[in-house]
Amino acid sequence: MVEVTTVSSIAELKELQGKELGPTEWYTVDQDKVNAFADATEDHQWIHVDVERAKASPLGGTIVHGLFTLSLGPYFSEQLIQLEGFTHTLNYGYNKVRFPHPLPVGTRIRVTSTISSVEEVGEGSAQVTTVQVYEAEGIEKPVCVAEALGRYTE
């Protein structure tokens, strides 16, 4: 069971700087989910959706779109931190995203998050930078490392 941290103020966010949260529960990215993502984004590159052709590739099978992996960030974040008492929260973007290792379809992944900075950006508001590390079962390198930005207003 994942321990969820509840935060209700910018001061509490600042107290979490440098503390690793997680890991989350495992999540399996199967071929049906990859195909649905390909349909939603019109990204049907064969390495993601053509199972037979991908088997003959150097990767040995289909791989998950990097952007699909990244898009799971909010799902995983909700397992780690609950924001209460804020009047407004917003995904503000990303500073840096890397995909150090391909993610084979059918592999289980999970995430750890570390709040690296909390910067006030106005009265009662802060920009929070969180480093998310996506690990895949049986793979040494992370499959994604992202610096996510959020804006929170009390």
Coordinates of N, CA and C in Angstrom, one line a residue:
M1 N 0.8 -1.2 0.0 CA 0.0 0.0 0.0 C 0.9 1.2 0.0
V2 N 0.5 2.2 -0.8 CA 1.3 3.4 -1.0 C 0.9 4.4 0.1
E3 N 1.9 5.0 0.7 CA 1.6 6.1 1.7 C 1.4 7.4 1.0
V4 N 0.2 8.0 1.2 CA -0.2 9.2 0.5 C 0.1 10.3 1.5
T5 N 0.8 11.4 1.0 CA 1.1 12.6 1.8 C 0.1 13.6 1.5
T6 N -0.6 14.1 2.6 CA -1.6 15.2 2.4 C -0.9 16.5 2.7
V7 N -1.1 17.5 1.8 CA -0.6 18.8 1.9 C -1.7 19.8 1.8
S8 N -1.7 20.8 2.7 CA -2.7 21.8 2.7 C -2.2 23.3 2.7
S9 N -0.9 23.5 2.4 CA -0.4 24.8 2.4 C 0.9 24.8 1.6
I10 N 1.3 26.0 1.2 CA 2.6 26.2 0.6 C 3.7 25.9 1.6
A11 N 3.5 26.3 2.8 CA 4.5 26.0 3.8 C 4.7 24.5 4.0
E12 N 3.7 23.7 3.9 CA 3.8 22.3 4.0 C 4.6 21.7 2.7
L13 N 4.3 22.3 1.6 CA 5.0 21.9 0.4 C 6.5 22.2 0.6
K14 N 6.9 23.3 1.1 CA 8.3 23.7 1.4 C 8.9 22.7 2.3
E15 N 8.2 22.2 3.3 CA 8.7 21.2 4.2 C 9.1 19.9 3.5
L16 N 8.4 19.6 2.4 CA 8.7 18.4 1.7 C 9.8 18.4 0.7
Q17 N 10.4 19.6 0.5 CA 11.5 19.7 -0.4 C 12.6 18.7 -0.1
G18 N 13.1 18.0 -1.1 CA 14.1 17.0 -0.9 C 13.7 15.7 -0.4
K19 N 12.4 15.5 0.0 CA 11.9 14.2 0.5 C 11.4 13.4 -0.7
E20 N 11.8 12.2 -0.8 CA 11.3 11.3 -1.8 C 10.0 10.7 -1.4
L21 N 9.0 10.8 -2.3 CA 7.7 10.2 -2.0 C 7.5 8.9 -2.9
G22 N 7.0 7.9 -2.3 CA 6.8 6.7 -3.1 C 7.7 5.6 -2.8
P23 N 7.7 4.6 -3.6 CA 7.1 4.5 -4.9 C 5.6 4.2 -4.9
T24 N 5.0 4.4 -6.1 CA 3.6 4.2 -6.3 C 3.3 2.7 -6.4
E25 N 2.1 2.3 -6.6 CA 1.7 0.9 -7.0 C 2.3 0.7 -8.4
W26 N 2.5 -0.6 -8.7 CA 2.9 -0.9 -10.1 C 1.7 -0.8 -11.0
Y27 N 2.0 -0.4 -12.3 CA 1.0 -0.2 -13.3 C 1.5 -0.9 -14.6
T28 N 0.7 -1.7 -15.2 CA 1.1 -2.4 -16.4 C 0.6 -1.7 -17.7
V29 N 1.5 -1.4 -18.6 CA 1.1 -0.7 -19.9 C 1.0 -1.9 -20.9
D30 N -0.2 -2.2 -21.3 CA -0.4 -3.3 -22.2 C -0.6 -2.8 -23.6
Q31 N -0.6 -3.7 -24.6 CA -0.7 -3.3 -26.0 C -2.0 -2.6 -26.3
D32 N -3.1 -3.0 -25.6 CA -4.4 -2.3 -25.9 C -4.3 -0.8 -25.5
K33 N -3.7 -0.5 -24.4 CA -3.5 0.9 -23.9 C -2.6 1.7 -24.9
V34 N -1.6 1.0 -25.4 CA -0.7 1.7 -26.3 C -1.4 1.9 -27.6
N35 N -2.2 1.0 -28.1 CA -3.0 1.2 -29.3 C -4.0 2.3 -29.1
A36 N -4.6 2.4 -28.0 CA -5.6 3.5 -27.7 C -4.9 4.9 -27.7
F37 N -3.7 4.9 -27.1 CA -2.9 6.1 -27.1 C -2.5 6.5 -28.5
A38 N -2.1 5.5 -29.3 CA -1.8 5.8 -30.7 C -3.0 6.4 -31.5
D39 N -4.1 5.8 -31.2 CA -5.3 6.3 -31.9 C -5.7 7.7 -31.4
A40 N -5.5 8.0 -30.2 CA -5.8 9.3 -29.6 C -4.9 10.4 -30.1
T41 N -3.6 10.0 -30.4 CA -2.6 11.0 -30.7 C -2.3 11.0 -32.2
E42 N -2.8 10.0 -32.9 CA -2.5 9.8 -34.4 C -1.0 9.4 -34.6
D43 N -0.4 8.9 -33.5 CA 1.0 8.4 -33.6 C 1.1 6.9 -33.7
H44 N 1.0 6.4 -34.9 CA 1.0 5.0 -35.2 C 2.3 4.4 -35.7
Q45 N 3.4 5.0 -35.2 CA 4.7 4.5 -35.6 C 4.7 3.0 -35.3
W46 N 5.3 2.2 -36.2 CA 5.2 0.7 -36.1 C 5.9 0.2 -34.9
I47 N 6.9 0.8 -34.3 CA 7.6 0.3 -33.1 C 6.6 0.2 -31.9
H48 N 5.5 1.0 -32.0 CA 4.6 1.0 -30.9 C 3.4 0.1 -31.2
V49 N 3.0 -0.1 -32.4 CA 1.7 -0.7 -32.7 C 1.8 -2.0 -33.6
D50 N 2.9 -2.2 -34.3 CA 3.0 -3.4 -35.1 C 3.8 -4.5 -34.4
V51 N 3.0 -5.3 -33.7 CA 3.7 -6.3 -32.9 C 4.6 -7.3 -33.7
E52 N 4.1 -7.7 -34.8 CA 5.0 -8.7 -35.6 C 6.2 -8.0 -36.1
R53 N 6.1 -6.8 -36.7 CA 7.3 -6.2 -37.2 C 8.3 -5.8 -36.1
A54 N 7.7 -5.4 -34.9 CA 8.6 -5.0 -33.8 C 9.3 -6.2 -33.2
K55 N 8.8 -7.4 -33.3 CA 9.5 -8.6 -32.8 C 10.8 -8.8 -33.5
A56 N 10.9 -8.4 -34.8 CA 12.1 -8.5 -35.6 C 13.1 -7.3 -35.4
S57 N 12.7 -6.3 -34.7 CA 13.5 -5.2 -34.5 C 14.6 -5.5 -33.4
P58 N 15.6 -4.6 -33.3 CA 16.6 -4.8 -32.2 C 16.0 -4.7 -30.8
L59 N 14.8 -4.1 -30.7 CA 14.2 -4.1 -29.4 C 13.4 -5.3 -29.0
G60 N 13.1 -6.2 -30.0 CA 12.5 -7.4 -29.7 C 11.0 -7.4 -29.5
G61 N 10.4 -6.2 -29.6 CA 8.9 -6.1 -29.4 C 8.5 -4.7 -29.4
T62 N 7.2 -4.4 -29.3 CA 6.7 -3.1 -29.3 C 7.2 -2.4 -28.0
I63 N 7.3 -1.0 -28.1 CA 7.6 -0.2 -26.9 C 6.5 0.9 -26.8
V64 N 6.4 1.3 -25.5 CA 5.4 2.3 -25.2 C 5.9 3.7 -25.7
H65 N 5.0 4.5 -26.2 CA 5.3 5.9 -26.6 C 5.9 6.6 -25.3
G66 N 7.0 7.3 -25.5 CA 7.5 8.1 -24.4 C 6.5 9.1 -23.8
L67 N 5.7 9.7 -24.7 CA 4.7 10.7 -24.2 C 3.6 10.0 -23.5
F68 N 3.3 8.7 -23.8 CA 2.3 8.0 -23.1 C 2.8 7.8 -21.6
T69 N 4.1 7.4 -21.5 CA 4.7 7.2 -20.2 C 4.6 8.5 -19.4
L70 N 5.0 9.6 -20.0 CA 4.9 10.8 -19.3 C 3.5 11.2 -18.9
S71 N 2.6 10.9 -19.8 CA 1.2 11.3 -19.5 C 0.6 10.6 -18.3
L72 N 1.2 9.6 -17.8 CA 0.8 8.9 -16.6 C 1.2 9.6 -15.3
G73 N 1.9 10.7 -15.5 CA 2.4 11.5 -14.3 C 1.3 11.9 -13.3
P74 N 0.2 12.5 -13.8 CA -0.9 12.9 -12.9 C -1.5 11.6 -12.2
Y75 N -1.7 10.5 -12.9 CA -2.2 9.3 -12.3 C -1.3 8.9 -11.1
F76 N 0.0 8.8 -11.3 CA 0.9 8.4 -10.3 C 1.0 9.5 -9.2
S77 N 1.0 10.7 -9.5 CA 1.1 11.8 -8.5 C 0.0 11.7 -7.5
E78 N -1.2 11.4 -7.9 CA -2.4 11.3 -7.0 C -2.2 10.2 -6.0
Q79 N -1.4 9.2 -6.3 CA -1.1 8.1 -5.4 C -0.1 8.6 -4.3
L80 N 0.6 9.6 -4.6 CA 1.7 10.0 -3.7 C 1.4 11.3 -2.8
I81 N 0.6 12.2 -3.4 CA 0.4 13.5 -2.7 C -1.1 13.9 -3.0
Q82 N -1.8 14.3 -1.9 CA -3.1 14.9 -2.0 C -3.0 16.3 -1.6
L83 N -3.6 17.2 -2.5 CA -3.5 18.6 -2.2 C -4.9 19.0 -1.7
E84 N -5.0 19.5 -0.5 CA -6.2 20.0 0.1 C -6.1 21.4 0.6
G85 N -7.2 22.2 0.4 CA -7.1 23.5 0.9 C -6.6 24.5 -0.1
F86 N -6.3 24.1 -1.3 CA -5.8 25.0 -2.3 C -7.0 25.4 -3.1
T87 N -7.1 26.7 -3.5 CA -8.2 27.2 -4.3 C -8.0 26.9 -5.8
H88 N -6.7 26.7 -6.1 CA -6.4 26.4 -7.5 C -5.1 25.6 -7.7
T89 N -5.1 24.6 -8.5 CA -3.9 23.9 -8.8 C -3.9 23.7 -10.4
L90 N -2.7 23.8 -10.9 CA -2.5 23.8 -12.4 C -1.2 23.1 -12.8
N91 N -1.3 22.2 -13.7 CA -0.1 21.6 -14.4 C 0.4 22.7 -15.2
Y92 N 1.7 23.1 -14.9 CA 2.3 24.3 -15.6 C 3.2 23.9 -16.7
G93 N 3.6 22.6 -16.7 CA 4.5 22.2 -17.8 C 5.7 21.4 -17.2
Y94 N 6.7 21.3 -18.0 CA 7.9 20.5 -17.7 C 9.2 21.3 -18.1
N95 N 10.2 21.3 -17.2 CA 11.5 21.9 -17.5 C 12.3 20.9 -18.4
K96 N 12.3 19.7 -18.0 CA 13.2 18.7 -18.7 C 12.6 17.3 -18.6
V97 N 12.6 16.6 -19.7 CA 12.0 15.3 -19.8 C 13.0 14.4 -20.6
R98 N 13.3 13.3 -20.0 CA 14.2 12.3 -20.7 C 13.7 10.9 -20.6
F99 N 13.9 10.1 -21.7 CA 13.5 8.7 -21.7 C 14.8 7.9 -21.8
P100 N 15.5 7.6 -20.7 CA 16.8 6.9 -20.8 C 16.8 5.5 -21.3
H101 N 15.6 4.8 -21.2 CA 15.5 3.5 -21.7 C 14.1 3.2 -22.3
P102 N 14.1 2.5 -23.4 CA 12.8 2.1 -23.9 C 11.9 1.3 -22.9
L103 N 10.6 1.5 -23.0 CA 9.7 0.7 -22.1 C 9.0 -0.3 -22.9
P104 N 9.3 -1.6 -22.8 CA 8.7 -2.6 -23.5 C 7.2 -2.7 -23.1
V105 N 6.3 -2.9 -24.1 CA 4.9 -3.0 -23.8 C 4.7 -4.3 -23.0
G106 N 3.8 -4.2 -22.0 CA 3.6 -5.3 -21.0 C 4.4 -5.2 -19.8
T107 N 5.3 -4.2 -19.7 CA 6.1 -4.1 -18.5 C 5.4 -3.3 -17.4
R108 N 5.7 -3.6 -16.2 CA 5.1 -2.8 -15.1 C 6.0 -1.7 -14.7
I109 N 5.4 -0.5 -14.5 CA 6.1 0.7 -14.1 C 5.5 1.3 -12.8
R110 N 6.4 2.1 -12.1 CA 5.9 2.8 -11.0 C 6.8 4.1 -10.9
V111 N 6.4 5.0 -10.0 CA 7.1 6.3 -9.9 C 7.4 6.7 -8.5
T112 N 8.6 7.3 -8.4 CA 8.9 8.1 -7.1 C 9.0 9.5 -7.5
S113 N 8.6 10.4 -6.6 CA 8.7 11.8 -6.8 C 9.4 12.5 -5.7
T114 N 10.1 13.6 -6.1 CA 10.8 14.4 -5.1 C 10.5 15.9 -5.4
I115 N 10.0 16.6 -4.5 CA 9.8 18.1 -4.7 C 11.2 18.7 -4.6
S116 N 11.7 19.3 -5.7 CA 13.0 19.9 -5.7 C 13.0 21.4 -5.4
S117 N 11.9 22.0 -5.6 CA 11.8 23.5 -5.3 C 10.4 23.9 -5.2
V118 N 10.2 24.9 -4.3 CA 8.9 25.6 -4.1 C 9.2 27.1 -4.1
E119 N 8.8 27.8 -5.2 CA 9.1 29.2 -5.3 C 7.8 30.0 -5.3
E120 N 7.7 31.0 -4.4 CA 6.6 31.8 -4.4 C 6.5 32.7 -5.7
V121 N 5.3 32.7 -6.3 CA 5.1 33.5 -7.5 C 4.0 34.5 -7.4
G122 N 3.8 35.0 -6.3 CA 2.8 36.0 -6.0 C 2.1 35.7 -4.7
E123 N 1.3 36.5 -4.3 CA 0.6 36.4 -2.9 C -0.2 35.1 -2.9
G124 N 0.3 34.2 -2.0 CA -0.5 32.9 -1.8 C -0.3 31.9 -2.9
S125 N 0.6 32.1 -3.8 CA 0.8 31.2 -4.9 C 2.3 30.7 -5.0
A126 N 2.5 29.5 -5.5 CA 3.8 29.0 -5.6 C 3.9 28.1 -6.8
Q127 N 5.2 28.1 -7.4 CA 5.5 27.2 -8.5 C 6.3 26.0 -7.8
V128 N 5.9 24.8 -8.0 CA 6.5 23.7 -7.4 C 7.2 22.8 -8.6
T129 N 8.4 22.5 -8.4 CA 9.1 21.6 -9.3 C 9.3 20.3 -8.7
T130 N 8.8 19.2 -9.3 CA 8.9 17.9 -8.8 C 9.6 17.0 -9.8
V131 N 10.6 16.3 -9.3 CA 11.3 15.3 -10.2 C 10.6 14.0 -10.1
Q132 N 10.1 13.5 -11.2 CA 9.4 12.2 -11.2 C 10.4 11.2 -11.9
V133 N 10.6 10.1 -11.3 CA 11.4 9.0 -11.8 C 10.5 7.8 -12.0
Y134 N 10.4 7.4 -13.3 CA 9.6 6.2 -13.7 C 10.5 5.0 -13.8
E135 N 10.3 4.0 -13.0 CA 11.1 2.8 -13.1 C 10.3 1.7 -13.6
A136 N 10.9 0.8 -14.4 CA 10.3 -0.4 -14.9 C 10.8 -1.6 -14.3
E137 N 9.9 -2.5 -14.0 CA 10.3 -3.8 -13.4 C 11.3 -4.5 -14.3
G138 N 12.5 -4.9 -13.7 CA 13.5 -5.7 -14.4 C 14.4 -4.8 -15.3
I139 N 14.3 -3.5 -15.3 CA 15.2 -2.6 -16.1 C 15.9 -1.7 -15.1
E140 N 17.2 -1.7 -15.2 CA 18.1 -0.9 -14.3 C 17.9 0.6 -14.4
K141 N 17.9 1.1 -15.7 CA 17.8 2.5 -15.9 C 16.3 2.9 -15.8
P142 N 16.0 4.2 -15.4 CA 14.7 4.7 -15.5 C 14.2 4.7 -16.9
V143 N 12.9 4.6 -17.1 CA 12.3 4.7 -18.5 C 11.9 6.1 -18.8
C144 N 11.8 6.9 -17.7 CA 11.5 8.4 -17.9 C 11.9 9.1 -16.6
V145 N 12.5 10.3 -16.8 CA 12.8 11.2 -15.7 C 12.3 12.6 -16.2
A146 N 11.4 13.2 -15.4 CA 10.8 14.4 -15.8 C 10.8 15.4 -14.6
E147 N 11.0 16.7 -14.9 CA 10.9 17.8 -14.0 C 9.5 18.4 -14.2
A148 N 8.5 18.1 -13.4 CA 7.2 18.6 -13.6 C 7.0 19.9 -12.9
L149 N 6.3 20.8 -13.5 CA 6.0 22.1 -12.8 C 4.5 22.2 -12.5
G150 N 4.2 22.6 -11.3 CA 2.8 22.9 -10.9 C 2.7 24.2 -10.3
R151 N 1.5 24.8 -10.4 CA 1.2 26.1 -9.8 C 0.1 25.9 -8.8
Y152 N 0.3 26.3 -7.6 CA -0.7 26.1 -6.5 C -1.0 27.4 -5.9
T153 N -2.3 27.7 -5.6 CA -2.7 28.9 -5.0 C -3.6 28.5 -3.7
E154 N -3.2 29.1 -2.6 CA -3.9 28.9 -1.4 C -5.2 29.7 -1.4

